[in-house]
mmCIF file of C-alpha atoms in Angstrom:
data_model
loop_
_atom_site.group_PDB
_atom_site.id
_atom_site.type_symbol
_atom_site.label_atom_id
_atom_site.label_comp_id
_atom_site.label_asym_id
_atom_site.label_seq_id
_atom_site.Cartn_x
_atom_site.Cartn_y
_atom_site.Cartn_z
ATOM 1 C CA UNK A 1 37.945 -33.652 -59.443
ATOM 2 C CA UNK A 2 36.516 -34.776 -62.748
ATOM 3 C CA UNK A 3 39.127 -32.881 -64.747
ATOM 4 C CA UNK A 4 41.897 -34.524 -62.715
ATOM 5 C CA UNK A 5 40.305 -37.913 -63.277
ATOM 6 C CA UNK A 6 40.111 -37.327 -67.010
ATOM 7 C CA UNK A 7 43.697 -36.075 -67.114
ATOM 8 C CA UNK A 8 45.093 -39.053 -65.192
ATOM 9 C CA UNK A 9 46.266 -40.732 -68.387
ATOM 10 C CA UNK A 10 47.998 -37.614 -69.713
ATOM 11 C CA UNK A 11 49.943 -36.769 -66.547
ATOM 12 C CA UNK A 12 53.367 -38.309 -66.160
ATOM 13 C CA UNK A 13 54.869 -38.400 -62.672
ATOM 14 C CA UNK A 14 58.431 -39.605 -62.085
ATOM 15 C CA UNK A 15 58.974 -42.946 -60.344
ATOM 16 C CA UNK A 16 56.482 -45.656 -59.521
ATOM 17 C CA UNK A 17 52.886 -44.713 -60.196
ATOM 18 C CA UNK A 18 49.696 -46.616 -59.632
ATOM 19 C CA UNK A 19 46.688 -44.301 -59.975
ATOM 20 C CA UNK A 20 44.496 -46.025 -57.382
ATOM 21 C CA UNK A 21 47.116 -46.809 -54.726
ATOM 22 C CA UNK A 22 50.121 -44.500 -54.903
ATOM 23 C CA UNK A 23 49.526 -41.552 -57.173
ATOM 24 C CA UNK A 24 49.858 -37.830 -56.457
ATOM 25 C CA UNK A 25 47.122 -37.292 -59.041
ATOM 26 C CA UNK A 26 44.751 -39.580 -57.183
ATOM 27 C CA UNK A 27 45.526 -37.852 -53.884
ATOM 28 C CA UNK A 28 44.745 -34.488 -55.522
ATOM 29 C CA UNK A 29 41.596 -35.971 -57.055
ATOM 30 C CA UNK A 30 40.349 -37.145 -53.669
ATOM 31 C CA UNK A 31 41.308 -33.861 -52.010
ATOM 32 C CA UNK A 32 39.494 -31.848 -54.669
ATOM 33 C CA UNK A 33 36.400 -34.028 -54.203
ATOM 34 C CA UNK A 34 36.436 -33.189 -50.484
ATOM 35 C CA UNK A 35 36.877 -29.480 -51.242
ATOM 36 C CA UNK A 36 34.030 -29.627 -53.762
ATOM 37 C CA UNK A 37 31.797 -31.319 -51.175
ATOM 38 C CA UNK A 38 32.563 -28.639 -48.594
ATOM 39 C CA UNK A 39 31.895 -25.893 -51.146
ATOM 40 C CA UNK A 40 28.507 -27.385 -51.970
ATOM 41 C CA UNK A 41 27.677 -27.695 -48.263
ATOM 42 C CA UNK A 42 28.719 -24.076 -47.723
ATOM 43 C CA UNK A 43 26.474 -22.907 -50.545
ATOM 44 C CA UNK A 44 23.434 -24.798 -49.279
ATOM 45 C CA UNK A 45 23.992 -24.375 -45.551
ATOM 46 C CA UNK A 46 21.108 -21.934 -45.131
ATOM 47 C CA UNK A 47 18.651 -24.471 -46.524
ATOM 48 C CA UNK A 48 20.206 -27.322 -44.563
ATOM 49 C CA UNK A 49 19.993 -25.551 -41.191
ATOM 50 C CA UNK A 50 16.231 -25.236 -41.597
ATOM 51 C CA UNK A 51 15.709 -28.840 -42.690
ATOM 52 C CA UNK A 52 15.283 -32.095 -40.808
ATOM 53 C CA UNK A 53 18.786 -33.244 -41.717
ATOM 54 C CA UNK A 54 20.447 -30.476 -39.664
ATOM 55 C CA UNK A 55 20.417 -32.339 -36.308
ATOM 56 C CA UNK A 56 21.801 -35.459 -38.001
ATOM 57 C CA UNK A 57 24.683 -33.535 -39.580
ATOM 58 C CA UNK A 58 25.301 -31.666 -36.331
ATOM 59 C CA UNK A 59 25.596 -34.908 -34.369
ATOM 60 C CA UNK A 60 27.924 -36.333 -37.027
ATOM 61 C CA UNK A 61 30.131 -33.282 -36.673
ATOM 62 C CA UNK A 62 30.124 -33.332 -32.878
ATOM 63 C CA UNK A 63 30.897 -37.044 -32.703
ATOM 64 C CA UNK A 64 33.177 -37.311 -35.739
ATOM 65 C CA UNK A 65 36.007 -38.937 -33.771
ATOM 66 C CA UNK A 66 33.604 -41.612 -32.532
ATOM 67 C CA UNK A 67 32.377 -42.182 -36.101
ATOM 68 C CA UNK A 68 35.915 -42.441 -37.417
ATOM 69 C CA UNK A 69 37.287 -44.818 -34.794
ATOM 70 C CA UNK A 70 34.193 -47.023 -34.552
ATOM 71 C CA UNK A 71 33.806 -47.520 -38.296
ATOM 72 C CA UNK A 72 37.502 -48.396 -38.602
ATOM 73 C CA UNK A 73 37.115 -50.957 -35.823
ATOM 74 C CA UNK A 74 34.092 -52.436 -37.600
ATOM 75 C CA UNK A 75 35.644 -52.568 -41.042
ATOM 76 C CA UNK A 76 39.292 -53.380 -40.331
ATOM 77 C CA UNK A 77 39.049 -54.901 -36.859
ATOM 78 C CA UNK A 78 40.998 -54.069 -33.752
ATOM 79 C CA UNK A 79 42.975 -55.850 -31.095
ATOM 80 C CA UNK A 80 39.670 -57.262 -29.848
ATOM 81 C CA UNK A 81 37.805 -58.310 -33.015
ATOM 82 C CA UNK A 82 38.261 -59.579 -36.561
ATOM 83 C CA UNK A 83 36.437 -56.878 -38.505
ATOM 84 C CA UNK A 84 34.616 -57.098 -41.807
ATOM 85 C CA UNK A 85 37.864 -57.398 -43.760
ATOM 86 C CA UNK A 86 38.335 -60.850 -42.253
ATOM 87 C CA UNK A 87 34.760 -61.930 -42.969
ATOM 88 C CA UNK A 88 34.588 -60.535 -46.490
ATOM 89 C CA UNK A 89 37.514 -61.910 -48.420
ATOM 90 C CA UNK A 90 35.870 -61.254 -51.786
ATOM 91 C CA UNK A 91 34.675 -58.147 -53.583
ATOM 92 C CA UNK A 92 31.143 -56.937 -53.017
ATOM 93 C CA UNK A 93 28.770 -56.033 -55.801
ATOM 94 C CA UNK A 94 26.970 -52.678 -55.751
ATOM 95 C CA UNK A 95 23.919 -53.966 -53.885
ATOM 96 C CA UNK A 96 26.053 -55.634 -51.198
ATOM 97 C CA UNK A 97 28.118 -52.476 -50.762
ATOM 98 C CA UNK A 98 24.907 -50.489 -50.315
ATOM 99 C CA UNK A 99 23.627 -52.941 -47.678
ATOM 100 C CA UNK A 100 26.931 -52.918 -45.769
ATOM 101 C CA UNK A 101 27.073 -49.113 -45.974
ATOM 102 C CA UNK A 102 23.526 -48.781 -44.596
ATOM 103 C CA UNK A 103 24.239 -51.278 -41.805
ATOM 104 C CA UNK A 104 27.516 -49.628 -40.758
ATOM 105 C CA UNK A 105 26.101 -46.109 -41.012
ATOM 106 C CA UNK A 106 22.965 -46.987 -39.061
ATOM 107 C CA UNK A 107 24.869 -48.811 -36.343
ATOM 108 C CA UNK A 108 27.492 -46.102 -36.040
ATOM 109 C CA UNK A 109 24.954 -43.285 -35.971
ATOM 110 C CA UNK A 110 22.821 -45.046 -33.341
ATOM 111 C CA UNK A 111 25.798 -45.677 -31.080
ATOM 112 C CA UNK A 112 27.129 -42.151 -31.604
ATOM 113 C CA UNK A 113 23.733 -40.753 -30.643
ATOM 114 C CA UNK A 114 23.682 -42.856 -27.465
ATOM 115 C CA UNK A 115 27.263 -41.847 -26.636
ATOM 116 C CA UNK A 116 26.436 -38.170 -27.227
ATOM 117 C CA UNK A 117 23.451 -38.249 -24.860
ATOM 118 C CA UNK A 118 25.456 -40.234 -22.277
ATOM 119 C CA UNK A 119 28.210 -37.599 -22.364
ATOM 120 C CA UNK A 120 25.620 -34.882 -21.777
ATOM 121 C CA UNK A 121 23.828 -36.614 -18.898
ATOM 122 C CA UNK A 122 26.833 -38.272 -17.233
ATOM 123 C CA UNK A 123 30.002 -36.291 -18.087
ATOM 124 C CA UNK A 124 32.142 -37.675 -15.262
ATOM 125 C CA UNK A 125 31.156 -41.286 -15.908
ATOM 126 C CA UNK A 126 31.790 -40.902 -19.626
ATOM 127 C CA UNK A 127 35.265 -39.478 -18.965
ATOM 128 C CA UNK A 128 36.056 -42.399 -16.676
ATOM 129 C CA UNK A 129 34.729 -44.827 -19.268
ATOM 130 C CA UNK A 130 37.018 -43.344 -21.929
ATOM 131 C CA UNK A 131 39.978 -43.587 -19.552
ATOM 132 C CA UNK A 132 39.320 -47.235 -18.697
ATOM 133 C CA UNK A 133 38.675 -48.208 -22.306
ATOM 134 C CA UNK A 134 41.991 -46.616 -23.316
ATOM 135 C CA UNK A 135 43.742 -48.440 -20.454
ATOM 136 C CA UNK A 136 42.142 -51.727 -21.496
ATOM 137 C CA UNK A 137 43.108 -51.357 -25.155
ATOM 138 C CA UNK A 138 46.680 -50.355 -24.313
ATOM 139 C CA UNK A 139 47.005 -53.298 -21.909
ATOM 140 C CA UNK A 140 45.665 -55.794 -24.435
ATOM 141 C CA UNK A 141 47.900 -54.289 -27.136
ATOM 142 C CA UNK A 142 50.957 -54.588 -24.894
ATOM 143 C CA UNK A 143 50.273 -58.084 -23.554
ATOM 144 C CA UNK A 144 48.726 -60.022 -26.438
ATOM 145 C CA UNK A 145 51.358 -61.439 -28.796
ATOM 146 C CA UNK A 146 50.866 -60.685 -32.479
ATOM 147 C CA UNK A 147 50.277 -64.322 -33.410
ATOM 148 C CA UNK A 148 47.284 -64.445 -31.019
ATOM 149 C CA UNK A 149 45.706 -61.220 -32.206
ATOM 150 C CA UNK A 150 42.620 -61.278 -34.404
ATOM 151 C CA UNK A 151 44.388 -59.675 -37.347
#
């Protein structure tokens, strides 16, 4: 990833190019960072499985869809809420980003942990809850006009 980042000025792609928003080089840079992260995790997995962080990572893996959807609803909003994008119309400094990251991560992990234990203890009720939440969101999406939505 670091080589791609350093080479970003020397690479010339045809057409419109903006490194941070619409660049094949940036997409490859991000992809290589993910691959590098997975390689590091693979190399240290033996030590991780015997540590205290193993149950945390395991829950994150088992509830990754919950993490993904819930954090997007918090940050960008949904058909039912504004989201942090609406509240934060300016750029955060490093300390503020760290505080928001800790708050979102803590909230998301706590709720994912509760959801995980609820699915284990009450599988039928959790399935029904998912069904009714999907029905509610689809109904609100279909019936609420765009000018009344929170976005």
